[in-house]
Short mmCIF file of the N, C-alpha and C atoms (twelve columns), coordinates in Angstrom:
data_MODEL
# 
_entry.id   MODEL 
# 
loop_
_atom_site.group_PDB 
_atom_site.id 
_atom_site.type_symbol 
_atom_site.label_atom_id 
_atom_site.label_alt_id 
_atom_site.label_comp_id 
_atom_site.label_asym_id 
_atom_site.label_seq_id 
_atom_site.Cartn_x 
_atom_site.Cartn_y 
_atom_site.Cartn_z 
_atom_site.pdbx_PDB_model_num 
ATOM 1   N N  . MET A 1  -11.589 29.688 27.012  1 
ATOM 2   C CA . MET A 1  -11.068 30.248 25.688  1 
ATOM 3   C C  . MET A 1  -12.285 31.320 25.507  1 
ATOM 4   N N  . GLY A 2  -11.706 32.377 25.169  1 
ATOM 5   C CA . GLY A 2  -12.891 33.752 25.137  1 
ATOM 6   C C  . GLY A 2  -13.301 33.559 23.729  1 
ATOM 7   N N  . TYR A 3  -14.202 33.772 22.973  1 
ATOM 8   C CA . TYR A 3  -14.475 33.960 21.657  1 
ATOM 9   C C  . TYR A 3  -15.228 35.407 21.256  1 
ATOM 10  N N  . ARG A 4  -14.835 35.652 20.274  1 
ATOM 11  C CA . ARG A 4  -15.543 37.237 19.665  1 
ATOM 12  C C  . ARG A 4  -15.713 37.496 18.394  1 
ATOM 13  N N  . LYS A 5  -16.647 38.118 18.200  1 
ATOM 14  C CA . LYS A 5  -17.664 38.295 17.097  1 
ATOM 15  C C  . LYS A 5  -16.418 38.490 15.864  1 
ATOM 16  N N  . LEU A 6  -16.575 38.350 14.681  1 
ATOM 17  C CA . LEU A 6  -15.960 38.508 13.367  1 
ATOM 18  C C  . LEU A 6  -16.572 40.285 13.271  1 
ATOM 19  N N  . SER A 7  -15.837 40.915 12.722  1 
ATOM 20  C CA . SER A 7  -16.327 42.233 12.133  1 
ATOM 21  C C  . SER A 7  -16.527 41.981 10.739  1 
ATOM 22  N N  . LEU A 8  -17.383 43.227 10.185  1 
ATOM 23  C CA . LEU A 8  -17.655 42.840 8.435   1 
ATOM 24  C C  . LEU A 8  -16.209 42.923 7.853   1 
ATOM 25  N N  . THR A 9  -15.254 43.602 8.254   1 
ATOM 26  C CA . THR A 9  -14.168 44.024 7.555   1 
ATOM 27  C C  . THR A 9  -13.346 42.677 7.460   1 
ATOM 28  N N  . GLU A 10 -13.255 42.021 8.510   1 
ATOM 29  C CA . GLU A 10 -12.661 40.673 8.645   1 
ATOM 30  C C  . GLU A 10 -13.494 39.648 8.155   1 
ATOM 31  N N  . VAL A 11 -15.049 39.615 7.953   1 
ATOM 32  C CA . VAL A 11 -15.792 38.719 7.284   1 
ATOM 33  C C  . VAL A 11 -15.508 38.999 5.534   1 
ATOM 34  N N  . ARG A 12 -15.382 40.192 5.217   1 
ATOM 35  C CA . ARG A 12 -15.094 40.499 3.784   1 
ATOM 36  C C  . ARG A 12 -13.726 39.847 3.126   1 
ATOM 37  N N  . ARG A 13 -12.886 40.476 4.099   1 
ATOM 38  C CA . ARG A 13 -11.371 39.558 4.055   1 
ATOM 39  C C  . ARG A 13 -11.223 38.093 3.906   1 
ATOM 40  N N  . LEU A 14 -11.943 37.683 4.877   1 
ATOM 41  C CA . LEU A 14 -11.969 36.019 4.525   1 
ATOM 42  C C  . LEU A 14 -12.626 35.777 3.241   1 
ATOM 43  N N  . PHE A 15 -13.683 36.341 3.053   1 
ATOM 44  C CA . PHE A 15 -14.573 35.945 2.016   1 
ATOM 45  C C  . PHE A 15 -13.657 36.078 0.648   1 
ATOM 46  N N  . TRP A 16 -12.987 37.041 0.488   1 
ATOM 47  C CA . TRP A 16 -12.177 37.234 -0.654  1 
ATOM 48  C C  . TRP A 16 -10.645 36.565 -0.888  1 
ATOM 49  N N  . ILE A 17 -10.369 36.453 0.297   1 
ATOM 50  C CA . ILE A 17 -9.175  35.174 0.424   1 
ATOM 51  C C  . ILE A 17 -9.443  34.065 0.055   1 
ATOM 52  N N  . SER A 18 -10.714 33.492 0.392   1 
ATOM 53  C CA . SER A 18 -11.265 32.156 0.258   1 
ATOM 54  C C  . SER A 18 -11.603 32.204 -1.342  1 
ATOM 55  N N  . LEU A 19 -12.077 33.309 -2.003  1 
ATOM 56  C CA . LEU A 19 -12.386 33.193 -3.315  1 
ATOM 57  C C  . LEU A 19 -11.216 33.075 -4.321  1 
ATOM 58  N N  . GLY A 20 -10.296 33.951 -3.402  1 
ATOM 59  C CA . GLY A 20 -9.040  33.900 -4.343  1 
ATOM 60  C C  . GLY A 20 -8.223  32.524 -4.516  1 
ATOM 61  N N  . ILE A 21 -8.368  31.933 -3.342  1 
ATOM 62  C CA . ILE A 21 -7.741  30.666 -3.277  1 
ATOM 63  C C  . ILE A 21 -8.396  29.563 -3.934  1 
ATOM 64  N N  . GLY A 22 -9.919  29.534 -4.032  1 
ATOM 65  C CA . GLY A 22 -10.586 28.785 -4.962  1 
ATOM 66  C C  . GLY A 22 -10.572 29.006 -6.670  1 
ATOM 67  N N  . VAL A 23 -10.467 30.246 -7.020  1 
ATOM 68  C CA . VAL A 23 -9.998  30.440 -8.421  1 
ATOM 69  C C  . VAL A 23 -8.674  30.108 -8.602  1 
ATOM 70  N N  . ILE A 24 -7.564  30.461 -7.951  1 
ATOM 71  C CA . ILE A 24 -6.298  29.759 -8.113  1 
ATOM 72  C C  . ILE A 24 -6.234  28.124 -8.227  1 
ATOM 73  N N  . ALA A 25 -6.973  27.437 -7.445  1 
ATOM 74  C CA . ALA A 25 -7.350  26.337 -7.523  1 
ATOM 75  C C  . ALA A 25 -7.809  25.767 -8.779  1 
ATOM 76  N N  . GLY A 26 -9.176  26.173 -9.163  1 
ATOM 77  C CA . GLY A 26 -9.763  25.876 -10.277 1 
ATOM 78  C C  . GLY A 26 -9.099  26.152 -11.405 1 
ATOM 79  N N  . ILE A 27 -8.357  27.360 -11.649 1 
ATOM 80  C CA . ILE A 27 -7.289  27.429 -12.822 1 
ATOM 81  C C  . ILE A 27 -6.117  26.446 -12.810 1 
ATOM 82  N N  . TYR A 28 -5.510  25.916 -11.817 1 
ATOM 83  C CA . TYR A 28 -4.530  25.000 -11.706 1 
ATOM 84  C C  . TYR A 28 -5.312  23.448 -12.318 1 
ATOM 85  N N  . TYR A 29 -6.497  23.394 -11.668 1 
ATOM 86  C CA . TYR A 29 -7.169  22.070 -11.958 1 
ATOM 87  C C  . TYR A 29 -7.259  22.161 -13.732 1 
ATOM 88  N N  . LEU A 30 -7.799  23.291 -13.942 1 
ATOM 89  C CA . LEU A 30 -8.039  23.193 -15.301 1 
ATOM 90  C C  . LEU A 30 -7.112  23.260 -16.535 1 
ATOM 91  N N  . LEU A 31 -5.614  23.671 -16.259 1 
ATOM 92  C CA . LEU A 31 -4.490  23.730 -16.860 1 
ATOM 93  C C  . LEU A 31 -3.744  22.451 -16.342 1 
ATOM 94  N N  . SER A 32 -4.066  21.902 -15.441 1 
ATOM 95  C CA . SER A 32 -3.163  20.564 -15.154 1 
ATOM 96  C C  . SER A 32 -2.762  19.781 -16.148 1 
ATOM 97  N N  . PRO A 33 -1.865  19.025 -16.136 1 
ATOM 98  C CA . PRO A 33 -1.414  18.284 -17.553 1 
ATOM 99  C C  . PRO A 33 -2.475  16.787 -17.583 1 
ATOM 100 N N  . TYR A 34 -2.969  16.469 -16.475 1 
ATOM 101 C CA . TYR A 34 -3.917  15.437 -16.450 1 
ATOM 102 C C  . TYR A 34 -5.234  15.902 -17.054 1 
ATOM 103 N N  . GLN A 35 -5.630  17.035 -16.963 1 
ATOM 104 C CA . GLN A 35 -6.953  17.458 -17.540 1 
ATOM 105 C C  . GLN A 35 -6.742  17.714 -18.868 1 
ATOM 106 N N  . GLN A 36 -5.496  18.240 -19.243 1 
ATOM 107 C CA . GLN A 36 -5.199  18.502 -20.743 1 
ATOM 108 C C  . GLN A 36 -5.143  16.953 -21.732 1 
ATOM 109 N N  . CYS A 37 -4.582  16.021 -21.150 1 
ATOM 110 C CA . CYS A 37 -4.517  14.750 -21.741 1 
ATOM 111 C C  . CYS A 37 -5.904  14.222 -21.782 1 
ATOM 112 N N  . LYS A 38 -6.716  14.632 -20.475 1 
ATOM 113 C CA . LYS A 38 -8.079  13.802 -20.890 1 
ATOM 114 C C  . LYS A 38 -8.988  14.424 -21.892 1 
ATOM 115 N N  . ARG A 39 -8.604  15.633 -22.042 1 
ATOM 116 C CA . ARG A 39 -9.574  16.529 -23.089 1 
ATOM 117 C C  . ARG A 39 -8.745  16.232 -24.395 1 
ATOM 118 N N  . GLU A 40 -7.538  15.482 -24.589 1 
ATOM 119 C CA . GLU A 40 -7.024  15.696 -25.928 1 
ATOM 120 C C  . GLU A 40 -7.326  14.269 -26.263 1 
ATOM 121 N N  . VAL A 41 -7.420  13.247 -25.369 1 
ATOM 122 C CA . VAL A 41 -7.731  11.654 -25.655 1 
ATOM 123 C C  . VAL A 41 -9.396  11.633 -25.989 1 
ATOM 124 N N  . ARG A 42 -10.412 12.790 -25.245 1 
ATOM 125 C CA . ARG A 42 -11.508 12.659 -25.543 1 
ATOM 126 C C  . ARG A 42 -11.512 13.309 -26.953 1 
ATOM 127 N N  . ILE A 43 -10.917 13.934 -27.565 1 
ATOM 128 C CA . ILE A 43 -11.282 14.694 -29.149 1 
ATOM 129 C C  . ILE A 43 -10.809 13.834 -29.782 1 
ATOM 130 N N  . GLN A 44 -9.748  13.163 -29.499 1 
ATOM 131 C CA . GLN A 44 -9.199  11.786 -30.490 1 
ATOM 132 C C  . GLN A 44 -10.081 10.614 -30.608 1 
ATOM 133 N N  . TYR A 45 -10.274 10.073 -29.591 1 
ATOM 134 C CA . TYR A 45 -11.095 9.020  -29.266 1 
ATOM 135 C C  . TYR A 45 -12.610 9.341  -28.527 1 
ATOM 136 N N  . PRO A 46 -13.681 9.649  -29.079 1 
ATOM 137 C CA . PRO A 46 -14.792 10.324 -28.303 1 
ATOM 138 C C  . PRO A 46 -15.571 9.043  -27.813 1 
ATOM 139 N N  . THR A 47 -15.367 7.966  -28.282 1 
ATOM 140 C CA . THR A 47 -16.169 6.873  -28.059 1 
ATOM 141 C C  . THR A 47 -15.496 5.767  -26.927 1 
ATOM 142 N N  . VAL A 48 -13.951 5.927  -26.518 1 
ATOM 143 C CA . VAL A 48 -13.413 5.546  -25.663 1 
ATOM 144 C C  . VAL A 48 -14.326 5.582  -24.244 1 
ATOM 145 N N  . GLU A 49 -14.172 4.570  -23.402 1 
ATOM 146 C CA . GLU A 49 -14.597 4.508  -22.133 1 
ATOM 147 C C  . GLU A 49 -13.657 5.462  -21.217 1 
ATOM 148 N N  . GLU A 50 -14.174 5.844  -19.917 1 
ATOM 149 C CA . GLU A 50 -13.805 6.714  -19.249 1 
ATOM 150 C C  . GLU A 50 -12.950 5.984  -18.422 1 
ATOM 151 N N  . LYS A 51 -12.479 4.711  -17.916 1 
ATOM 152 C CA . LYS A 51 -11.622 4.160  -17.285 1 
ATOM 153 C C  . LYS A 51 -10.358 3.890  -18.245 1 
ATOM 154 N N  . THR A 52 -10.461 3.738  -19.772 1 
ATOM 155 C CA . THR A 52 -9.554  3.876  -20.267 1 
ATOM 156 C C  . THR A 52 -8.577  5.133  -20.555 1 
ATOM 157 N N  . VAL A 53 -9.508  6.315  -20.790 1 
ATOM 158 C CA . VAL A 53 -9.121  7.517  -20.483 1 
ATOM 159 C C  . VAL A 53 -8.317  7.955  -19.340 1 
ATOM 160 N N  . ILE A 54 -8.659  7.549  -17.973 1 
ATOM 161 C CA . ILE A 54 -7.962  7.704  -16.937 1 
ATOM 162 C C  . ILE A 54 -6.421  6.999  -16.990 1 
ATOM 163 N N  . ASP A 55 -6.771  5.754  -16.987 1 
ATOM 164 C CA . ASP A 55 -5.580  4.806  -17.208 1 
ATOM 165 C C  . ASP A 55 -4.342  5.452  -18.099 1 
ATOM 166 N N  . GLU A 56 -4.912  5.979  -19.320 1 
ATOM 167 C CA . GLU A 56 -4.052  6.348  -20.244 1 
ATOM 168 C C  . GLU A 56 -3.239  7.655  -19.883 1 
ATOM 169 N N  . CYS A 57 -4.244  8.601  -19.452 1 
ATOM 170 C CA . CYS A 57 -3.374  9.999  -18.769 1 
ATOM 171 C C  . CYS A 57 -2.860  9.879  -17.412 1 
ATOM 172 N N  . LEU A 58 -3.033  8.824  -16.622 1 
ATOM 173 C CA . LEU A 58 -2.381  8.561  -15.540 1 
ATOM 174 C C  . LEU A 58 -0.853  8.059  -15.738 1 
ATOM 175 N N  . LYS A 59 -0.871  7.409  -16.647 1 
ATOM 176 C CA . LYS A 59 0.495   6.659  -17.406 1 
ATOM 177 C C  . LYS A 59 1.211   7.829  -17.919 1 
ATOM 178 N N  . GLN A 60 0.587   8.658  -18.867 1 
ATOM 179 C CA . GLN A 60 1.569   9.607  -19.315 1 
ATOM 180 C C  . GLN A 60 1.843   10.739 -18.491 1 
ATOM 181 N N  . THR A 61 1.227   11.051 -17.267 1 
ATOM 182 C CA . THR A 61 1.583   12.149 -16.415 1 
ATOM 183 C C  . THR A 61 2.569   11.305 -15.521 1 
ATOM 184 N N  . SER A 62 2.505   10.341 -15.153 1 
ATOM 185 C CA . SER A 62 3.670   9.628  -14.218 1 
ATOM 186 C C  . SER A 62 4.908   9.472  -14.837 1 
ATOM 187 N N  . ASP A 63 4.880   9.556  -15.833 1 
ATOM 188 C CA . ASP A 63 6.392   9.149  -16.652 1 
ATOM 189 C C  . ASP A 63 7.199   10.423 -16.557 1 
# 
């Protein structure tokens, strides 16, 4: 099986595609219902334990 070096243009294209995928994944993560639930619970109850926040948000998003 022969291998060849990637050209600078191919490396740049791969970089921009990877960056775009990362940005899209990051935006989805920040806007996901689970993350929104965690932020809302943290604002309402700042002293509640993390385990309780996770359980509450998982319960809400699975309904």
